[in-house]
Short mmCIF file of C-alpha atoms in Angstrom, two decimals:
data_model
loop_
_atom_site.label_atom_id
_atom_site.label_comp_id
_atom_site.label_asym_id
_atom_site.label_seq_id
_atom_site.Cartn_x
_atom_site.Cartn_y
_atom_site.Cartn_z
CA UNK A 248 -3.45 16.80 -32.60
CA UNK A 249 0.13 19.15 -31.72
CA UNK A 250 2.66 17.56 -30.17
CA UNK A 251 5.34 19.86 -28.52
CA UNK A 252 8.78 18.24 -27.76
CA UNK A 253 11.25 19.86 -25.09
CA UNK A 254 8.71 22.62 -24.75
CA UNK A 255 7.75 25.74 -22.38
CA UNK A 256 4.62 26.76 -20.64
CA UNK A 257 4.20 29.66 -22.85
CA UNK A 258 4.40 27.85 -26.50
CA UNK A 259 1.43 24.88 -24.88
CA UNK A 260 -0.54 28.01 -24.15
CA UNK A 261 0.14 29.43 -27.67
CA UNK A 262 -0.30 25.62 -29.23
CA UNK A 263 -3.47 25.24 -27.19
CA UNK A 264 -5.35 28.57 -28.26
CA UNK A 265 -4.47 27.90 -31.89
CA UNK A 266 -5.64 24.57 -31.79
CA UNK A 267 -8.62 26.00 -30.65
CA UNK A 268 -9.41 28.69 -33.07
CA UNK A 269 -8.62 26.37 -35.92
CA UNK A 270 -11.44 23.58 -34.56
CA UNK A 271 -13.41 26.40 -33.84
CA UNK A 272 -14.27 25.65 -30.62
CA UNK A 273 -16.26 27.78 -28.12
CA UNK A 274 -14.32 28.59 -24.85
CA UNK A 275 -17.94 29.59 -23.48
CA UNK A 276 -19.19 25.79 -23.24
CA UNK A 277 -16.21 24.63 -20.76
CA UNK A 278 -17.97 23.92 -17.36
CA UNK A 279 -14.90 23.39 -15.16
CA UNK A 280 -10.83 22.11 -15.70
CA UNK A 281 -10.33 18.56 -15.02
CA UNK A 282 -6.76 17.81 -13.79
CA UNK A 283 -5.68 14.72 -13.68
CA UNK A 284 -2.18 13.39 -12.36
CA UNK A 285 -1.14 9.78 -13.17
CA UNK A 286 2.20 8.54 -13.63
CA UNK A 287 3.67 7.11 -16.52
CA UNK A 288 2.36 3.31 -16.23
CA UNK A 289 -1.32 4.19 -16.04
CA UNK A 290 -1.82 6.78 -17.99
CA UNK A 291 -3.87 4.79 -20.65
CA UNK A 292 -5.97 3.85 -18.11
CA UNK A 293 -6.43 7.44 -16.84
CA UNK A 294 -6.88 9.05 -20.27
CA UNK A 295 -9.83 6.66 -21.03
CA UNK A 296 -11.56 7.12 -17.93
CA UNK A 297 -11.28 11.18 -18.11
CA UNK A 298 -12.26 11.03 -21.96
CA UNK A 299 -15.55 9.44 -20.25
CA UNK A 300 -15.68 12.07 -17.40
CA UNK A 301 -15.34 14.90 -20.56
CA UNK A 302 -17.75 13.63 -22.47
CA UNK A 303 -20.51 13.49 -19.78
CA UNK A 304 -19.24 17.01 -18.35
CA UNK A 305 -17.62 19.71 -21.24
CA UNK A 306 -14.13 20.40 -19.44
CA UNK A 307 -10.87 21.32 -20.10
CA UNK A 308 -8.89 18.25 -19.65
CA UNK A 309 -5.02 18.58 -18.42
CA UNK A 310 -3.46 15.74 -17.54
CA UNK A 311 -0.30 15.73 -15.87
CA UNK A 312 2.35 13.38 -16.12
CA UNK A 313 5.34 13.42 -13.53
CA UNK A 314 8.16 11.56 -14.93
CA UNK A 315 11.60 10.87 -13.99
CA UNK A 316 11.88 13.94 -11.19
CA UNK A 317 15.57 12.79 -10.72
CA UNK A 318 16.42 13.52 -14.43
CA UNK A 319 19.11 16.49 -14.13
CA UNK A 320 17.86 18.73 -16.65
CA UNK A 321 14.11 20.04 -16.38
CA UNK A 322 11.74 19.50 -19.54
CA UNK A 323 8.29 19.35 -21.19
CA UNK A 324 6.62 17.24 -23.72
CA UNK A 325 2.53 17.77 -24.43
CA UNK A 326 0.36 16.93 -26.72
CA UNK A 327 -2.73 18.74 -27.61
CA UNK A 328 -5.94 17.56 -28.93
CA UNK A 329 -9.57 19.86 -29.37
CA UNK A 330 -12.17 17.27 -30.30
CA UNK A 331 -10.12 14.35 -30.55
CA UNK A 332 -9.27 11.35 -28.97
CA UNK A 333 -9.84 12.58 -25.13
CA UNK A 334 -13.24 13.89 -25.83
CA UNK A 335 -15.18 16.40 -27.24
CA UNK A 336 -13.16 18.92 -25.79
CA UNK A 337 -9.89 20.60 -24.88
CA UNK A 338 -7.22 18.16 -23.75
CA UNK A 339 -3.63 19.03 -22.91
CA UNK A 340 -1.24 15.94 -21.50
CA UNK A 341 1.68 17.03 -20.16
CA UNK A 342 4.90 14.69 -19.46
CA UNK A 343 6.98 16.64 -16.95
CA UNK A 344 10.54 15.77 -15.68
CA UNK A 345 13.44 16.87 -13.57
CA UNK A 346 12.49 19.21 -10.97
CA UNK A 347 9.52 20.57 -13.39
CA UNK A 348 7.74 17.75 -12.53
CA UNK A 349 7.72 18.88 -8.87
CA UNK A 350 6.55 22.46 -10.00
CA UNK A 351 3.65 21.39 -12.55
CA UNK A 352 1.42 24.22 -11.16
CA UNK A 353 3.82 26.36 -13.18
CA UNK A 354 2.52 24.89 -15.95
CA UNK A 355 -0.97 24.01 -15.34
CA UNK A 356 -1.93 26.75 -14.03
CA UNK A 357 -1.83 29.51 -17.09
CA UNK A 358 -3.67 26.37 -19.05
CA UNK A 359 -6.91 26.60 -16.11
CA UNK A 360 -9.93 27.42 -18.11
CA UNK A 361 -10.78 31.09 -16.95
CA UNK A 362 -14.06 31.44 -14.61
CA UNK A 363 -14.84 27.88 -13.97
CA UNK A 364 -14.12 25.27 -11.35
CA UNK A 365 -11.13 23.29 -10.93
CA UNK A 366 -11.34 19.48 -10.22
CA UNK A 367 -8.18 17.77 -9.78
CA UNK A 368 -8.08 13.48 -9.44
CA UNK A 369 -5.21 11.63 -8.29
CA UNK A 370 -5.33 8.32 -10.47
CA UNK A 371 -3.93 5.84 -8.11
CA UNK A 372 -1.82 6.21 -5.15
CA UNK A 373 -3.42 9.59 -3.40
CA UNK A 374 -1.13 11.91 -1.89
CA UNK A 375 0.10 12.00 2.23
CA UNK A 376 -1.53 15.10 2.38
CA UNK A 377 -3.15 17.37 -0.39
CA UNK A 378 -1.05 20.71 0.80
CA UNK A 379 1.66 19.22 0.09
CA UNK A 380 0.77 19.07 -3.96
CA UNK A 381 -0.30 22.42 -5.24
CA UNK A 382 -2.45 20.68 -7.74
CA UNK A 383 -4.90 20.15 -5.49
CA UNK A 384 -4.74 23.47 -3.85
CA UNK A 385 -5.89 25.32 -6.22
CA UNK A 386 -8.71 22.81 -6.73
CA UNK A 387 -12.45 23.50 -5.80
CA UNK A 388 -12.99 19.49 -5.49
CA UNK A 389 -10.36 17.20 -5.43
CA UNK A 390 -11.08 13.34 -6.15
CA UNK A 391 -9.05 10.30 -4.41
CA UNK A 392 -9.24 6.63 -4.77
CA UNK A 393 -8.51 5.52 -1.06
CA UNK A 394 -8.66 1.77 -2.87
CA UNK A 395 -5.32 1.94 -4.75
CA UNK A 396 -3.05 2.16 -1.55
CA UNK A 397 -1.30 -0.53 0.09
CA UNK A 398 -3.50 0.28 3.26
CA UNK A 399 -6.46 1.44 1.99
CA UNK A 400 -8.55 1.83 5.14
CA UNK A 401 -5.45 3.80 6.81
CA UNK A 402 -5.68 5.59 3.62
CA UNK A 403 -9.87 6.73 4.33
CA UNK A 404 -8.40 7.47 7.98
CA UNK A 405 -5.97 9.76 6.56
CA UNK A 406 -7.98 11.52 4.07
CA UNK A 407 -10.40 12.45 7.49
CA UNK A 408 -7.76 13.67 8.85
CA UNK A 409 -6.44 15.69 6.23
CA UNK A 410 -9.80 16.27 5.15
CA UNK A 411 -11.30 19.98 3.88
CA UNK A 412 -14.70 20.74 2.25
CA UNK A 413 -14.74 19.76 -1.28
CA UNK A 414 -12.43 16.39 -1.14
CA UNK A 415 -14.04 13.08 -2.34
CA UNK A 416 -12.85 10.03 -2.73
CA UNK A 417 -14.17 7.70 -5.57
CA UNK A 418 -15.07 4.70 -2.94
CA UNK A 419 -17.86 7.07 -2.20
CA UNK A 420 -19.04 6.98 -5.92
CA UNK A 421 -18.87 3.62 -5.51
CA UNK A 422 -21.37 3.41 -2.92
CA UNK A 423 -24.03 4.83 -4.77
CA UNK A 424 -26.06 1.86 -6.04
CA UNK A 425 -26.07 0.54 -2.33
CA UNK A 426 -27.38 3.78 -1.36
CA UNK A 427 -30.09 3.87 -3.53
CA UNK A 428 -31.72 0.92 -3.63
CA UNK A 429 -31.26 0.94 0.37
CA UNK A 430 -32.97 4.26 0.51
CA UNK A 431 -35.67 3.04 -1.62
CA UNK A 432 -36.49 -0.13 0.23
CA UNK A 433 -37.46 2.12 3.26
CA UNK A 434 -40.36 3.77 1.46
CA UNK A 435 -42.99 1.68 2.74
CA UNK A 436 -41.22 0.80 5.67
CA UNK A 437 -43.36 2.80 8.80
CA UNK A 438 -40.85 1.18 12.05
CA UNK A 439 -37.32 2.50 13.35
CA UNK A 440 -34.04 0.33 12.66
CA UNK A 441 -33.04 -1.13 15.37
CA UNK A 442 -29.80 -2.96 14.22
CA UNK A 443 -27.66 -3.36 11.07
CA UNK A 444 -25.16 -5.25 9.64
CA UNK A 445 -23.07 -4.99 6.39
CA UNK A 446 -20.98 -8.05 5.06
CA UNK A 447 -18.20 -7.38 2.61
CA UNK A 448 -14.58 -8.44 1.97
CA UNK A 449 -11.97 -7.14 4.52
CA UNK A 450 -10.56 -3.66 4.13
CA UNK A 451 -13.13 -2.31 1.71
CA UNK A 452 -12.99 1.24 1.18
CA UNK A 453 -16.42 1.11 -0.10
CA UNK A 454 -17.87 -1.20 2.63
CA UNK A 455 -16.47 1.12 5.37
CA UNK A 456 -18.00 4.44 3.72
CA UNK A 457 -21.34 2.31 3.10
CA UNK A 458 -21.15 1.52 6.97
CA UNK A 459 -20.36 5.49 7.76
CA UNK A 460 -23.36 6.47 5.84
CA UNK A 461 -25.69 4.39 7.44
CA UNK A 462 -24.71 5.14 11.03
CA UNK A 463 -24.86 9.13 9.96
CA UNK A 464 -28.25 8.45 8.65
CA UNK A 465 -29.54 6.02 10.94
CA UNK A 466 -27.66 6.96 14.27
CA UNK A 467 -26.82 3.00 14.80
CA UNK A 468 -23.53 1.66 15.39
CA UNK A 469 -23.63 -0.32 12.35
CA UNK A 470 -21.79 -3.61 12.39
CA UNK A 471 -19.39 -4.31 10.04
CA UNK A 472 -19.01 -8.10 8.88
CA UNK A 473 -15.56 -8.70 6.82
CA UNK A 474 -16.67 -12.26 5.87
CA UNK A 475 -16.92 -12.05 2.19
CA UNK A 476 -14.93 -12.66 -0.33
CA UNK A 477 -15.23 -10.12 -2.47
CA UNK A 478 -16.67 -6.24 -2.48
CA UNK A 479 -20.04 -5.41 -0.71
CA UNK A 480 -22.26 -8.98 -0.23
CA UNK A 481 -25.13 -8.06 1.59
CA UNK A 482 -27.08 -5.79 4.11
CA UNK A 483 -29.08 -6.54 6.56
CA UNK A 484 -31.90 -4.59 8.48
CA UNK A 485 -33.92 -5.41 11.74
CA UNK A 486 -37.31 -3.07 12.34
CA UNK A 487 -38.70 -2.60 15.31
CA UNK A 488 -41.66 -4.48 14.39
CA UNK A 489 -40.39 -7.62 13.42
CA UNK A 490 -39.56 -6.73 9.63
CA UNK A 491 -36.30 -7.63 8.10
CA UNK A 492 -35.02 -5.62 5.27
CA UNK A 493 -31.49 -7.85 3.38
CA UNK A 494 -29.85 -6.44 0.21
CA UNK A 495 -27.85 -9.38 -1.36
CA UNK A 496 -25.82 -8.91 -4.43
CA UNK A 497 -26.95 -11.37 -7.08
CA UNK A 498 -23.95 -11.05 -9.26
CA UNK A 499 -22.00 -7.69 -10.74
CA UNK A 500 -25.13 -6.51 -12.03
CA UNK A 501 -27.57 -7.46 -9.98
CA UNK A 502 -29.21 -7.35 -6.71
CA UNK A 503 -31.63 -9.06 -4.56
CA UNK A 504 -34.13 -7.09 -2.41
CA UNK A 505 -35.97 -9.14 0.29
CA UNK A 506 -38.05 -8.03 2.48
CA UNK A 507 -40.62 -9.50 5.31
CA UNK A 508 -44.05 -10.19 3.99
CA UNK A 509 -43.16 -9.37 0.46
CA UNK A 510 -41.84 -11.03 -2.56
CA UNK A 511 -38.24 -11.10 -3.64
CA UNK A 512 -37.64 -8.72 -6.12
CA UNK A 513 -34.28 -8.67 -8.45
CA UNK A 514 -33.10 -5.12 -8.59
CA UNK A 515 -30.33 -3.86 -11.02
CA UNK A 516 -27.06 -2.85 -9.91
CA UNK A 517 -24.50 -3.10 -12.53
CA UNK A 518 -21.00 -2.58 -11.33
CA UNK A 519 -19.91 0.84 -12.96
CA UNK A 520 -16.52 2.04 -14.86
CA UNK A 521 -14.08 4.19 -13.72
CA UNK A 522 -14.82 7.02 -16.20
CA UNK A 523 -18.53 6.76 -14.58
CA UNK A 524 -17.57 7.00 -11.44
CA UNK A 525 -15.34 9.81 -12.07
CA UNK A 526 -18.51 11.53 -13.92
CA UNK A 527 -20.41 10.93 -10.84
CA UNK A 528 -17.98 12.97 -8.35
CA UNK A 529 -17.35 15.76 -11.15
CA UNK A 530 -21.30 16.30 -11.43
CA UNK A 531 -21.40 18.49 -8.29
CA UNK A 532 -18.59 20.87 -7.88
CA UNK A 533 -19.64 22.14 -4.50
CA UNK A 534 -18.54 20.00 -1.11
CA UNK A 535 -20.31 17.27 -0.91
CA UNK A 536 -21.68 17.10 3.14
CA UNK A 537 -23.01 13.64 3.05
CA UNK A 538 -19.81 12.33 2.29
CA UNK A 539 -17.75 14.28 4.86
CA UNK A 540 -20.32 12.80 7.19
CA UNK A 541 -20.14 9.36 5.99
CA UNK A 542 -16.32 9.78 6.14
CA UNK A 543 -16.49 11.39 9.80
CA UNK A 544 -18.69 8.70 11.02
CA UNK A 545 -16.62 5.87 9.41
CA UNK A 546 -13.62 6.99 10.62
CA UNK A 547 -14.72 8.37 14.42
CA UNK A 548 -13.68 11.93 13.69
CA UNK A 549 -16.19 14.88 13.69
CA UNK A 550 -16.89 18.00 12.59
CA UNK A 551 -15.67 17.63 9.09
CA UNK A 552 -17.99 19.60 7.08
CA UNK A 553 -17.06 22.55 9.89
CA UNK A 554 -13.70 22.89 8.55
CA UNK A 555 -11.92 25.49 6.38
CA UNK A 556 -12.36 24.67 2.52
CA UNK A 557 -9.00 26.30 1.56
CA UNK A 558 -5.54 25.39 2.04
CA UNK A 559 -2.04 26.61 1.90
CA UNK A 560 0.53 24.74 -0.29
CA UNK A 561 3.16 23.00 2.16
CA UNK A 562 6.03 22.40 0.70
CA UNK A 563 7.69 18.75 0.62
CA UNK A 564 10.39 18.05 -1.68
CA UNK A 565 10.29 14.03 -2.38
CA UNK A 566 13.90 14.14 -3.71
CA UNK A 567 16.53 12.61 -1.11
CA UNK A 568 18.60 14.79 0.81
CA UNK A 569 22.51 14.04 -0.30
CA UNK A 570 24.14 13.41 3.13
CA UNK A 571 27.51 15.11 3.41
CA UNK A 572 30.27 13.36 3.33
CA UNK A 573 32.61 12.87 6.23
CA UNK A 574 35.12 15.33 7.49
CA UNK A 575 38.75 14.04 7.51
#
């Protein structure tokens, strides 16, 4: 490991490549750049959920650390690691301040692994709009967690808005194990749904993508129960001829699958880790269309997947304006 105190772009690059060459690693086998941005409280939590993303996927791993953007004077600390402690791979984590820290693409970007995508991920609080941070401009996909806002369901309403091809946000991931055993309790099932109703704790990010899916799917206007106490509880289906489909969740990693005329079966559904949810949303690096529609549905907006993947940076400077001070 190379740790870098009051540091330029240039001398990480330098650090990086040596670090490289003396592990002997093999540019060739990087499959994409993983960006990450955390801030300073979380970033244990982020490193050990990327490390788990990086060792599913071979990336470049860059995480970037925005501290202290009031400091006066701009500076850089990093620390680089090739097969150590964040993976298999290349990592590079950055701790930015002053007005660096709202400039990091100045940085990050000479450190982008050449010819292969970029994901970024916004652990925690995801931005007002993704123009507005260049880090996710340049990104092919770009991974939110709608769940760690103060209002996450006007959170999922703003990343619709705001939304372009290639955006995720890891309440989808987290739908996954719904969606599969759902799909998979319709394969012997011959009638049309005719109503259905999800039960889950109020303002679930998960439970309102869940519900988005199915009416994209199933063309229903799925009803959406906030009576439980915690996550996703249960599903219910009717058929049209008289057969009743119910997903119940046993405990976090199990699940019960009942269905008319058949025996109860207990089917697994472990409750997953961030890092594996992560690794979920980083396995495909093109847009991802069922989510967009899950997202469009959820939300009432439409024509998602229709929009322009690319954006242009907008520029937003967080930093209060000093107000002048009064004329004699």
């Amino acid at each position: 490991m190379t740790t870098l105190w009051d540091t330029t772009g240039t001398d990480v690059v330098k650090a990086l490549s040596e670090s490289r060459r003396a592990a002997g690693f093999v540019a060739s086998g990087v499959a994409l750049t993983l960006v990450v941005v955390a801030n300073e409280k979380h970033v244990p939590a982020a490193e050990e959920a990327a490390s788990v993303a990086a060792s599913a996927h071979p990336c470049r791993l860059l995480i970037v650390v925005r501290r202290q953007i009031e400091a006066p004077m701009p500076r850089l600390d990093a620390e680089i690691s090739v097969g150590g402690r964040l993976g298999p791979g290349e990592a590079v984590v950055m701790r930015m301040y002053g007005r660096l820290a709202l400039h990091a693409e100045s940085v990050t970007l000479p450190l982008l692994a050449p010819d292969v995508p970029v994901v970024t991920w916004w652990h925690g609080e995801p931005p007002e709009k993704i123009a507005y941070d260049p880090l996710g401009v340049f990104a092919d996909r770009r991974v939110t967690d709608a769940r760690e806002s103060a209002d996450p369901i006007g959170t999922l309403t703003a990343r619709a808005e705001d939304y372009a091809p290639g955006d995720t946000d890891l309440g989808w991931s987290r739908t996954t194990p719904w969606r599969t055993l759902l799909a998979g309790a319709f394969d012997t099932v011959t009638g049309r749904p005719t109503a259905v109703t999800v039960t889950a704790a109020p303002r679930n990010v998960t439970a309102t993508l869940l519900v988005g899916w199915m009416r994209s799917r199933l063309g229903l206007d799925v009803v959406l129960d906030e009576s439980a106490k915690r996550g996703i509880a249960e599903v219910n289906i009717d058929i049209d001829d008289g057969t009743r489909i119910q997903v119940t969740r046993q405990d976090s990693n199990h699940a019960i699958l009942r269905r008319t005329g058949v025996p109860d079966r207990v089917q697994p559904m472990a409750r997953r880790s961030l890092g594996e949810q992560l690794a979920e949303e980083i396995k495909r690096l093109d847009p991802d269309q069922p989510y967009g529609e899950a997202l469009g549905a959820a939300t009432g907006l439409t024509g998602l997947n229709h929009r322009s993947p690319f954006r242009s940076h907008v520029w937003k400077d967080p930093m209060p304006t000093a107000t002048p001070a009064p004329t004699a």
